[in-house]
Amino acid sequence: MKIFWLISLLVGTSYGRYEPNWESLDARPLPTWYDEAKLGIFIHWGVFSVPSYGNEWFWWNWEGLNITDYGEFMKKNYPPGFQYSDFAPQFTAEFFDPAKWAELFKISGAKYVVLTSKHHEGYTNWPSASSWNWNSLDVGPKRDLVGELADAIRNKTDIRFGIYHSLFEWFNPLFVRDRDNIFHTNDFVTQKTMPELYDLVHRYRPEVIWSDGQWEASYKYWQSTEFLAWLYNDSPVKDTIVTNDRWGMLTPCQHGGYYTCSDRYNPGVLQARKWENAMTIDKVSWGYRRNAKFEDFLTIDELLQTFVSTISCGGNMLMNIGPTKEGTIVPIFEERLTQVGQWLGVVGEAVYSSVPWKHQNDSVTAGVWYTAKAKNIYAFFFDWPQSGSLVLGSAQPISNAANVTMVGTTTPLKWNLLKTTGISVQLDSLPPKQIPNDWIWVLRLEGF
């Protein structure tokens, strides 16, 4: 396992050219920045932000659904014959301030951002020449949303900019015809999907391409391996670009730069390949919902617990927010991002550039997860024990100078070697005023 982490996270510029097949493409080492980053922000934003009701699945499957809640909502709020495209003029983004977004993302401690460039309904958040009158410059905001955010991120932060892109579109006539021909034709790919992907790379130079919408056809139909070979060999971002695994119906968790496997994927055990937990702060939806309730959102404890269990098992976490149609990030999302940033400001040394330890979670105490960096082991614990003593069954001293401190302080903590296994750390030896943060505390173990 250690050999995997050392080899697979090297920058692959010296490995020659990659061939358009999975054996070659999967051998490309993952650029080191991605594993070191640990945390990213996902942004689901588009025309579906206008209705912002229920689960956005209603809007992406606009036709052919027999959902009572959906039907009653439409009858109550929209006239007969209203089409999904009629929402586009209401996607105004009038309050979208990319500089403020960039500042918030910087405060959150995230190291990369992935913005929706196009979702399954085909509307593009940039002036795509392949999407005439169905893009953010022609209808709705009358702005290049992808370009504005990319510029703000790069000018005001050191965050990496990435894009989400759906390979397919629900109702595009070219795709429907290809599907009716059992994908023996691929006019949609050659005239729409691939021109868009090449345009996005040349125009915005993203360092993450988060592909989606792959499930109806094979990677051969999507021409995925040809595109990835160009991306890794000849594109302007060939040395730093990272990609996910959604490039064909059988590719998730099998092929690609890193694995996402399924939405909210969090296996709880160390994986053989780098992976990502793409998850939502709103438990119900990826897009903004006007009818969301307070209890629908992850608490800061739930969010950080998800993050810690993810990085302890070698994953990154891509936490999703859904802005409004006006381009605002609502207070509940802003609060969560700010809280995550406050926490990372204290415990960041145990997070960024860390690697999985030989134990992912503790053998005795539940709610304790580990990372490692250099010669230090870091123990994240979710609950403060009522006894004031925390048992770490997986920690064994290997030096007479073994030392335990809480990250964010310099005061050594008293600890005892247990007769059975592990150690007991006396947390109450730390004065209450010196406790550095409010959620999920981290111990630094030196000489263990």
CSV table of C-alpha atoms in Angstrom, one decimal:
chain,number,residue,atom,x,y,z
A,1,MET,CA,0.0,0.0,0.0
A,2,LYS,CA,2.8,2.4,0.8
A,3,ILE,CA,4.4,1.7,-2.6
A,4,PHE,CA,1.1,2.7,-4.2
A,5,TRP,CA,0.9,6.0,-2.5
A,6,LEU,CA,4.5,6.8,-3.3
A,7,ILE,CA,4.3,5.9,-7.0
A,8,SER,CA,0.8,6.9,-7.9
A,9,LEU,CA,1.0,10.5,-6.5
A,10,LEU,CA,4.1,11.5,-8.5
A,11,VAL,CA,3.7,14.0,-11.4
A,12,GLY,CA,3.7,12.0,-14.6
A,13,THR,CA,5.5,14.2,-17.0
A,14,SER,CA,8.4,11.8,-17.4
A,15,TYR,CA,6.3,8.8,-18.2
A,16,GLY,CA,6.1,9.3,-22.0
A,17,ARG,CA,3.0,9.6,-24.0
A,18,TYR,CA,-0.3,7.9,-23.1
A,19,GLU,CA,-2.2,5.8,-25.5
A,20,PRO,CA,-6.0,6.0,-25.9
A,21,ASN,CA,-6.6,2.8,-23.9
A,22,TRP,CA,-7.3,2.3,-20.2
A,23,GLU,CA,-4.2,0.3,-19.5
A,24,SER,CA,-2.1,3.3,-20.5
A,25,LEU,CA,-4.3,6.0,-19.2
A,26,ASP,CA,-4.8,4.4,-15.8
A,27,ALA,CA,-1.0,4.1,-15.4
A,28,ARG,CA,-0.7,7.9,-15.4
A,29,PRO,CA,0.4,9.0,-11.9
A,30,LEU,CA,-1.9,11.4,-10.2
A,31,PRO,CA,-0.5,15.0,-9.9
A,32,THR,CA,0.6,15.4,-6.3
A,33,TRP,CA,-1.4,18.6,-5.7
A,34,TYR,CA,-4.7,16.7,-5.7
A,35,ASP,CA,-3.9,14.3,-2.9
A,36,GLU,CA,-2.4,17.0,-0.8
A,37,ALA,CA,-5.5,19.2,-1.2
A,38,LYS,CA,-7.9,16.9,0.6
A,39,LEU,CA,-10.9,19.4,0.3
A,40,GLY,CA,-12.8,20.8,-2.6
A,41,ILE,CA,-16.0,22.7,-3.2
A,42,PHE,CA,-18.6,21.5,-5.7
A,43,ILE,CA,-21.0,24.1,-7.1
A,44,HIS,CA,-24.3,23.0,-8.7
A,45,TRP,CA,-25.7,26.1,-10.4
A,46,GLY,CA,-27.8,26.6,-13.5
A,47,VAL,CA,-31.3,26.9,-14.9
A,48,PHE,CA,-32.4,24.2,-12.4
A,49,SER,CA,-31.7,26.8,-9.7
A,50,VAL,CA,-34.8,28.7,-10.8
A,51,PRO,CA,-37.6,26.3,-9.8
A,52,SER,CA,-35.4,25.3,-6.8
A,53,TYR,CA,-38.1,23.0,-5.4
A,54,GLY,CA,-37.9,19.4,-4.2
A,55,ASN,CA,-35.1,17.4,-5.5
A,56,GLU,CA,-33.5,18.8,-8.7
A,57,TRP,CA,-34.0,15.4,-10.2
A,58,PHE,CA,-37.5,16.6,-11.2
A,59,TRP,CA,-36.1,19.3,-13.4
A,60,TRP,CA,-33.4,17.3,-15.1
A,61,ASN,CA,-36.0,14.6,-15.9
A,62,TRP,CA,-38.5,17.3,-17.1
A,63,GLU,CA,-40.6,15.0,-19.3
A,64,GLY,CA,-42.1,11.6,-18.8
A,65,LEU,CA,-42.3,11.7,-15.0
A,66,ASN,CA,-45.4,10.7,-13.1
A,67,ILE,CA,-44.6,12.2,-9.7
A,68,THR,CA,-47.6,13.6,-7.8
A,69,ASP,CA,-45.6,16.2,-5.9
A,70,TYR,CA,-44.0,17.4,-9.1
A,71,GLY,CA,-47.3,17.5,-11.0
A,72,GLU,CA,-49.1,19.4,-8.3
A,73,PHE,CA,-46.2,21.9,-8.0
A,74,MET,CA,-46.4,22.7,-11.7
A,75,LYS,CA,-50.2,23.0,-11.8
A,76,LYS,CA,-50.1,25.4,-8.9
A,77,ASN,CA,-47.2,27.6,-10.0
A,78,TYR,CA,-47.0,27.5,-13.8
A,79,PRO,CA,-49.4,27.8,-16.8
A,80,PRO,CA,-50.2,24.9,-19.1
A,81,GLY,CA,-47.6,24.3,-21.7
A,82,PHE,CA,-44.8,25.8,-19.6
A,83,GLN,CA,-41.5,24.3,-20.7
A,84,TYR,CA,-38.2,23.8,-19.0
A,85,SER,CA,-36.6,26.3,-21.4
A,86,ASP,CA,-39.0,29.0,-20.1
A,87,PHE,CA,-37.0,29.0,-16.8
A,88,ALA,CA,-33.8,30.2,-18.5
A,89,PRO,CA,-34.7,34.0,-18.6
A,90,GLN,CA,-35.3,33.8,-14.8
A,91,PHE,CA,-31.8,32.5,-14.2
A,92,THR,CA,-30.5,36.1,-13.8
A,93,ALA,CA,-27.3,35.7,-11.6
A,94,GLU,CA,-27.9,39.4,-10.9
A,95,PHE,CA,-26.1,39.3,-7.5
A,96,PHE,CA,-23.3,37.0,-8.6
A,97,ASP,CA,-20.1,38.5,-7.4
A,98,PRO,CA,-17.2,36.1,-8.3
A,99,ALA,CA,-14.7,38.0,-6.1
A,100,LYS,CA,-16.9,37.4,-3.1
A,101,TRP,CA,-17.4,33.8,-4.0
A,102,ALA,CA,-13.6,33.4,-4.3
A,103,GLU,CA,-13.0,35.0,-0.9
A,104,LEU,CA,-15.5,32.7,0.8
A,105,PHE,CA,-13.9,29.6,-0.8
A,106,LYS,CA,-10.5,30.8,0.4
A,107,ILE,CA,-11.9,31.2,3.9
A,108,SER,CA,-13.3,27.7,3.8
A,109,GLY,CA,-9.8,26.2,3.5
A,110,ALA,CA,-10.7,24.3,0.3
A,111,LYS,CA,-7.9,23.8,-2.2
A,112,TYR,CA,-10.0,23.3,-5.4
A,113,VAL,CA,-13.3,24.3,-6.8
A,114,VAL,CA,-15.5,22.5,-9.3
A,115,LEU,CA,-18.2,24.5,-11.0
A,116,THR,CA,-21.0,23.1,-13.2
A,117,SER,CA,-20.2,24.1,-16.7
A,118,LYS,CA,-23.1,22.1,-18.1
A,119,HIS,CA,-25.6,19.6,-16.5
A,120,HIS,CA,-27.9,17.0,-18.1
A,121,GLU,CA,-30.3,19.5,-19.5
A,122,GLY,CA,-27.6,20.9,-21.8
A,123,TYR,CA,-27.6,24.6,-20.7
A,124,THR,CA,-24.0,25.8,-20.6
A,125,ASN,CA,-22.7,28.4,-18.1
A,126,TRP,CA,-20.3,29.7,-20.7
A,127,PRO,CA,-20.8,30.9,-24.3
A,128,SER,CA,-20.5,27.5,-25.9
A,129,ALA,CA,-20.6,27.7,-29.7
A,130,SER,CA,-22.1,24.2,-29.6
A,131,SER,CA,-25.1,25.4,-27.5
A,132,TRP,CA,-26.6,28.3,-29.5
A,133,ASN,CA,-29.2,30.3,-27.5
A,134,TRP,CA,-29.0,27.8,-24.6
A,135,ASN,CA,-26.1,29.3,-22.8
A,136,SER,CA,-25.5,31.9,-20.1
A,137,LEU,CA,-24.4,34.6,-22.5
A,138,ASP,CA,-27.3,34.3,-24.9
A,139,VAL,CA,-30.1,33.8,-22.4
A,140,GLY,CA,-30.4,34.4,-18.7
A,141,PRO,CA,-27.4,36.1,-17.0
A,142,LYS,CA,-25.9,37.3,-20.3
A,143,ARG,CA,-22.6,36.6,-18.7
A,144,ASP,CA,-19.7,34.1,-19.0
A,145,LEU,CA,-20.2,32.5,-15.6
A,146,VAL,CA,-17.4,29.9,-15.9
A,147,GLY,CA,-14.9,32.5,-17.1
A,148,GLU,CA,-15.8,35.1,-14.4
A,149,LEU,CA,-15.3,32.6,-11.6
A,150,ALA,CA,-12.2,31.1,-13.1
A,151,ASP,CA,-10.6,34.6,-13.3
A,152,ALA,CA,-11.6,35.5,-9.7
A,153,ILE,CA,-10.3,32.2,-8.3
A,154,ARG,CA,-7.0,32.6,-10.0
A,155,ASN,CA,-6.6,36.3,-9.3
A,156,LYS,CA,-7.5,36.3,-5.7
A,157,THR,CA,-6.6,32.8,-4.3
A,158,ASP,CA,-4.2,29.9,-4.8
A,159,ILE,CA,-7.2,27.5,-5.2
A,160,ARG,CA,-7.3,25.2,-8.2
A,161,PHE,CA,-10.2,25.8,-10.6
A,162,GLY,CA,-12.1,22.9,-12.1
A,163,ILE,CA,-15.3,22.2,-14.1
A,164,TYR,CA,-18.1,19.7,-14.0
A,165,HIS,CA,-19.4,18.6,-17.4
A,166,SER,CA,-22.2,16.2,-18.4
A,167,LEU,CA,-21.4,14.0,-21.3
A,168,PHE,CA,-25.0,13.6,-22.3
A,169,GLU,CA,-28.2,15.8,-22.5
A,170,TRP,CA,-31.6,14.5,-21.7
A,171,PHE,CA,-33.4,15.9,-24.7
A,172,ASN,CA,-30.8,16.9,-27.3
A,173,PRO,CA,-32.2,15.5,-30.6
A,174,LEU,CA,-28.8,14.3,-31.7
A,175,PHE,CA,-28.4,12.3,-28.5
A,176,VAL,CA,-31.9,10.9,-28.7
A,177,ARG,CA,-31.2,9.8,-32.3
A,178,ASP,CA,-27.9,8.2,-31.4
A,179,ARG,CA,-29.7,6.3,-28.6
A,180,ASP,CA,-32.5,5.2,-30.9
A,181,ASN,CA,-29.7,3.9,-33.2
A,182,ILE,CA,-28.4,1.9,-30.2
A,183,PHE,CA,-25.3,4.1,-30.3
A,184,HIS,CA,-24.2,2.9,-33.7
A,185,THR,CA,-24.0,6.5,-34.6
A,186,ASN,CA,-22.2,9.2,-32.5
A,187,ASP,CA,-23.2,12.5,-34.1
A,188,PHE,CA,-24.0,13.9,-30.6
A,189,VAL,CA,-20.5,13.2,-29.4
A,190,THR,CA,-18.7,14.6,-32.4
A,191,GLN,CA,-20.9,17.7,-32.8
A,192,LYS,CA,-21.6,18.5,-29.2
A,193,THR,CA,-19.8,16.7,-26.4
A,194,MET,CA,-16.2,16.7,-27.6
A,195,PRO,CA,-16.3,20.2,-29.1
A,196,GLU,CA,-17.4,21.5,-25.7
A,197,LEU,CA,-14.8,19.6,-23.7
A,198,TYR,CA,-11.9,20.8,-26.0
A,199,ASP,CA,-13.3,24.3,-25.9
A,200,LEU,CA,-13.5,24.3,-22.0
A,201,VAL,CA,-9.9,23.1,-21.8
A,202,HIS,CA,-8.5,25.6,-24.2
A,203,ARG,CA,-10.6,28.5,-23.0
A,204,TYR,CA,-10.4,28.1,-19.2
A,205,ARG,CA,-7.6,25.6,-18.5
A,206,PRO,CA,-9.3,23.8,-15.7
A,207,GLU,CA,-7.2,21.6,-13.4
A,208,VAL,CA,-10.1,19.3,-12.6
A,209,ILE,CA,-12.5,17.8,-15.1
A,210,TRP,CA,-15.4,16.2,-13.3
A,211,SER,CA,-17.2,14.1,-15.9
A,212,ASP,CA,-20.7,12.8,-15.4
A,213,GLY,CA,-23.7,11.5,-17.4
A,214,GLN,CA,-21.8,8.6,-18.7
A,215,TRP,CA,-24.2,5.7,-17.8
A,216,GLU,CA,-26.2,5.2,-21.0
A,217,ALA,CA,-23.3,4.4,-23.3
A,218,SER,CA,-19.8,2.9,-23.4
A,219,TYR,CA,-16.6,4.9,-23.3
A,220,LYS,CA,-16.1,4.1,-26.9
A,221,TYR,CA,-19.3,6.0,-27.9
A,222,TRP,CA,-18.2,8.9,-25.8
A,223,GLN,CA,-14.6,8.8,-27.3
A,224,SER,CA,-13.4,9.2,-23.8
A,225,THR,CA,-10.0,7.5,-24.1
A,226,GLU,CA,-9.1,9.6,-27.2
A,227,PHE,CA,-10.0,12.8,-25.3
A,228,LEU,CA,-8.1,11.7,-22.1
A,229,ALA,CA,-5.0,10.8,-24.2
A,230,TRP,CA,-5.0,14.3,-25.7
A,231,LEU,CA,-5.6,15.8,-22.3
A,232,TYR,CA,-2.7,14.0,-20.7
A,233,ASN,CA,-0.3,14.4,-23.6
A,234,ASP,CA,-0.9,17.6,-25.5
A,235,SER,CA,-3.4,19.9,-23.7
A,236,PRO,CA,-2.3,23.1,-22.0
A,237,VAL,CA,-3.0,21.5,-18.6
A,238,LYS,CA,-1.4,18.1,-19.2
A,239,ASP,CA,1.0,18.3,-16.3
A,240,THR,CA,-1.6,19.3,-13.6
A,241,ILE,CA,-5.0,18.1,-14.8
A,242,VAL,CA,-6.9,15.5,-12.7
A,243,THR,CA,-9.9,13.6,-13.9
A,244,ASN,CA,-12.5,11.4,-12.3
A,245,ASP,CA,-13.9,8.0,-13.4
A,246,ARG,CA,-17.2,8.7,-15.1
A,247,TRP,CA,-16.3,8.2,-18.8
A,248,GLY,CA,-18.6,5.3,-19.8
A,249,MET,CA,-21.3,3.1,-18.4
A,250,LEU,CA,-18.8,0.6,-16.8
A,251,THR,CA,-15.9,3.0,-15.9
A,252,PRO,CA,-16.9,4.3,-12.4
A,253,CYS,CA,-14.7,2.7,-9.8
A,254,GLN,CA,-12.8,1.0,-12.6
A,255,HIS,CA,-11.0,3.5,-14.8
A,256,GLY,CA,-9.9,7.2,-14.7
A,257,GLY,CA,-7.7,9.5,-12.7
A,258,TYR,CA,-9.4,9.0,-9.4
A,259,TYR,CA,-12.5,7.2,-8.4
A,260,THR,CA,-15.9,8.6,-7.3
A,261,CYS,CA,-17.7,5.3,-7.8
A,262,SER,CA,-21.1,6.7,-6.7
A,263,ASP,CA,-22.5,9.9,-5.3
A,264,ARG,CA,-21.6,10.4,-1.6
A,265,TYR,CA,-19.2,7.5,-1.8
A,266,ASN,CA,-17.5,6.9,1.6
A,267,PRO,CA,-16.3,3.3,2.0
A,268,GLY,CA,-14.9,3.7,5.5
A,269,VAL,CA,-11.8,1.6,4.6
A,270,LEU,CA,-8.5,2.3,2.8
A,271,GLN,CA,-8.8,2.0,-1.0
A,272,ALA,CA,-6.2,0.8,-3.5
A,273,ARG,CA,-6.6,3.9,-5.6
A,274,LYS,CA,-7.1,7.6,-4.9
A,275,TRP,CA,-10.8,8.4,-4.5
A,276,GLU,CA,-13.2,11.2,-3.8
A,277,ASN,CA,-16.3,11.6,-1.7
A,278,ALA,CA,-18.6,13.9,-3.7
A,279,MET,CA,-21.3,14.8,-1.2
A,280,THR,CA,-23.8,17.5,-0.3
A,281,ILE,CA,-24.3,19.8,2.6
A,282,ASP,CA,-28.0,19.7,1.8
A,283,LYS,CA,-28.8,16.0,2.5
A,284,VAL,CA,-31.6,16.0,-0.1
A,285,SER,CA,-30.4,17.9,-3.2
A,286,TRP,CA,-27.4,19.0,-5.2
A,287,GLY,CA,-29.1,22.2,-6.3
A,288,TYR,CA,-30.6,25.0,-4.2
A,289,ARG,CA,-34.0,24.3,-2.7
A,290,ARG,CA,-36.4,27.1,-1.6
A,291,ASN,CA,-38.4,24.5,0.4
A,292,ALA,CA,-35.4,23.2,2.3
A,293,LYS,CA,-35.7,22.9,6.1
A,294,PHE,CA,-33.0,23.6,8.6
A,295,GLU,CA,-32.8,19.9,9.6
A,296,ASP,CA,-32.1,19.0,5.9
A,297,PHE,CA,-28.6,20.4,6.2
A,298,LEU,CA,-25.6,18.6,7.8
A,299,THR,CA,-24.5,20.1,11.1
A,300,ILE,CA,-20.9,21.2,11.3
A,301,ASP,CA,-20.1,18.1,13.4
A,302,GLU,CA,-21.7,15.8,10.8
A,303,LEU,CA,-19.8,17.6,8.0
A,304,LEU,CA,-16.4,17.4,9.7
A,305,GLN,CA,-17.0,13.7,10.7
A,306,THR,CA,-17.6,12.9,7.1
A,307,PHE,CA,-14.5,14.7,6.1
A,308,VAL,CA,-12.3,13.1,8.7
A,309,SER,CA,-13.5,9.5,7.9
A,310,THR,CA,-12.9,10.4,4.2
A,311,ILE,CA,-9.3,11.6,4.5
A,312,SER,CA,-8.3,8.9,7.0
A,313,CYS,CA,-9.1,6.3,4.3
A,314,GLY,CA,-7.2,8.2,1.6
A,315,GLY,CA,-10.0,10.1,0.0
A,316,ASN,CA,-10.7,13.7,-0.8
A,317,MET,CA,-14.0,15.3,0.0
A,318,LEU,CA,-15.8,17.5,-2.5
A,319,MET,CA,-18.6,19.3,-0.5
A,320,ASN,CA,-21.4,20.6,-2.6
A,321,ILE,CA,-23.3,23.9,-2.3
A,322,GLY,CA,-26.2,25.2,-4.4
A,323,PRO,CA,-26.3,28.9,-5.1
A,324,THR,CA,-29.6,30.7,-5.9
A,325,LYS,CA,-30.8,31.8,-9.4
A,326,GLU,CA,-29.7,35.3,-8.4
A,327,GLY,CA,-26.2,34.2,-7.7
A,328,THR,CA,-26.1,34.3,-4.0
A,329,ILE,CA,-24.8,31.7,-1.6
A,330,VAL,CA,-27.4,31.4,1.2
A,331,PRO,CA,-26.3,31.9,4.8
A,332,ILE,CA,-26.5,28.2,5.8
A,333,PHE,CA,-23.9,27.3,3.1
A,334,GLU,CA,-21.8,30.3,4.0
A,335,GLU,CA,-21.8,29.4,7.7
A,336,ARG,CA,-20.8,25.8,7.0
A,337,LEU,CA,-17.9,26.8,4.7
A,338,THR,CA,-16.7,29.4,7.2
A,339,GLN,CA,-16.9,26.9,10.1
A,340,VAL,CA,-14.9,24.4,8.1
A,341,GLY,CA,-12.3,27.0,7.5
A,342,GLN,CA,-12.1,28.0,11.1
A,343,TRP,CA,-11.5,24.3,12.1
A,344,LEU,CA,-8.9,23.8,9.4
A,345,GLY,CA,-7.2,27.0,10.6
A,346,VAL,CA,-6.4,25.1,13.8
A,347,VAL,CA,-5.9,21.5,12.7
A,348,GLY,CA,-4.7,21.9,9.1
A,349,GLU,CA,-1.3,20.3,9.8
A,350,ALA,CA,-3.1,17.0,10.4
A,351,VAL,CA,-5.1,17.3,7.1
A,352,TYR,CA,-3.2,18.9,4.2
A,353,SER,CA,-0.6,16.6,2.7
A,354,SER,CA,-1.4,13.9,5.2
A,355,VAL,CA,-1.5,10.2,4.2
A,356,PRO,CA,-3.4,7.3,5.7
A,357,TRP,CA,-1.9,5.6,8.7
A,358,LYS,CA,-1.7,1.8,9.0
A,359,HIS,CA,-4.8,2.1,11.2
A,360,GLN,CA,-7.7,4.2,9.7
A,361,ASN,CA,-9.8,4.2,12.9
A,362,ASP,CA,-9.0,3.1,16.4
A,363,SER,CA,-9.1,-0.5,17.5
A,364,VAL,CA,-10.8,0.3,20.9
A,365,THR,CA,-12.5,3.7,20.9
A,366,ALA,CA,-15.2,4.5,18.4
A,367,GLY,CA,-15.1,7.9,16.7
A,368,VAL,CA,-11.3,8.1,16.5
A,369,TRP,CA,-9.7,8.3,13.1
A,370,TYR,CA,-6.0,8.7,12.1
A,371,THR,CA,-3.8,10.3,9.6
A,372,ALA,CA,0.0,10.5,9.4
A,373,LYS,CA,2.5,13.0,8.1
A,374,ALA,CA,6.3,12.9,8.4
A,375,LYS,CA,7.0,11.2,11.7
A,376,ASN,CA,3.8,12.3,13.4
A,377,ILE,CA,0.5,10.4,13.8
A,378,TYR,CA,-2.7,12.4,14.2
A,379,ALA,CA,-5.7,11.1,16.1
A,380,PHE,CA,-9.0,12.9,15.4
A,381,PHE,CA,-11.6,12.2,18.1
A,382,PHE,CA,-15.3,13.1,17.6
A,383,ASP,CA,-16.5,13.1,21.3
A,384,TRP,CA,-14.8,14.5,24.4
A,385,PRO,CA,-14.9,11.6,26.9
A,386,GLN,CA,-16.8,12.3,30.1
A,387,SER,CA,-14.0,10.7,32.2
A,388,GLY,CA,-11.5,13.2,30.8
A,389,SER,CA,-9.3,10.3,29.5
A,390,LEU,CA,-9.2,9.1,25.9
A,391,VAL,CA,-8.1,5.6,25.2
A,392,LEU,CA,-6.2,5.1,21.9
A,393,GLY,CA,-5.9,1.4,21.4
A,394,SER,CA,-4.0,1.6,18.2
A,395,ALA,CA,-1.2,3.9,19.5
A,396,GLN,CA,2.0,2.2,20.7
A,397,PRO,CA,5.1,4.2,21.8
A,398,ILE,CA,8.3,3.4,20.0
A,399,SER,CA,10.5,5.9,21.8
A,400,ASN,CA,11.2,7.0,25.3
A,401,ALA,CA,10.7,10.5,24.1
A,402,ALA,CA,7.1,9.8,22.9
A,403,ASN,CA,5.0,12.9,23.3
A,404,VAL,CA,1.3,13.8,23.0
A,405,THR,CA,-0.1,17.3,22.4
A,406,MET,CA,-3.3,18.7,21.1
A,407,VAL,CA,-3.0,20.3,17.7
A,408,GLY,CA,-3.3,24.0,18.2
A,409,THR,CA,-1.5,24.0,21.5
A,410,THR,CA,2.1,23.3,22.7
A,411,THR,CA,1.2,22.0,26.2
A,412,PRO,CA,2.3,18.3,26.6
A,413,LEU,CA,-0.6,16.0,27.7
A,414,LYS,CA,-0.1,13.3,30.3
A,415,TRP,CA,-0.6,9.8,29.1
A,416,ASN,CA,-0.2,6.3,30.4
A,417,LEU,CA,0.7,3.0,28.7
A,418,LEU,CA,-2.1,0.5,29.2
A,419,LYS,CA,-1.6,-3.1,30.3
A,420,THR,CA,-3.6,-4.5,27.4
A,421,THR,CA,-3.0,-2.4,24.4
A,422,GLY,CA,-2.5,1.3,23.6
A,423,ILE,CA,-2.4,4.4,25.8
A,424,SER,CA,-4.8,6.6,27.8
A,425,VAL,CA,-4.4,10.3,27.3
A,426,GLN,CA,-5.4,12.6,30.1
A,427,LEU,CA,-7.3,15.3,28.3
A,428,ASP,CA,-8.1,17.1,31.6
A,429,SER,CA,-4.4,17.9,32.0
A,430,LEU,CA,-5.0,20.6,29.4
A,431,PRO,CA,-6.6,23.8,31.0
A,432,PRO,CA,-10.0,24.4,29.5
A,433,LYS,CA,-9.0,27.8,28.2
A,434,GLN,CA,-6.3,26.2,26.1
A,435,ILE,CA,-8.7,23.9,24.2
A,436,PRO,CA,-8.2,25.4,20.7
A,437,ASN,CA,-11.4,24.5,18.8
A,438,ASP,CA,-15.1,23.6,19.3
A,439,TRP,CA,-15.5,20.5,17.1
A,440,ILE,CA,-13.4,17.4,16.5
A,441,TRP,CA,-10.2,17.7,18.4
A,442,VAL,CA,-6.9,16.3,17.1
A,443,LEU,CA,-3.9,14.8,19.0
A,444,ARG,CA,-0.4,14.9,17.7
A,445,LEU,CA,1.4,11.7,18.6
A,446,GLU,CA,5.2,11.9,18.3
A,447,GLY,CA,7.4,8.9,18.9
A,448,PHE,CA,4.5,6.4,18.3
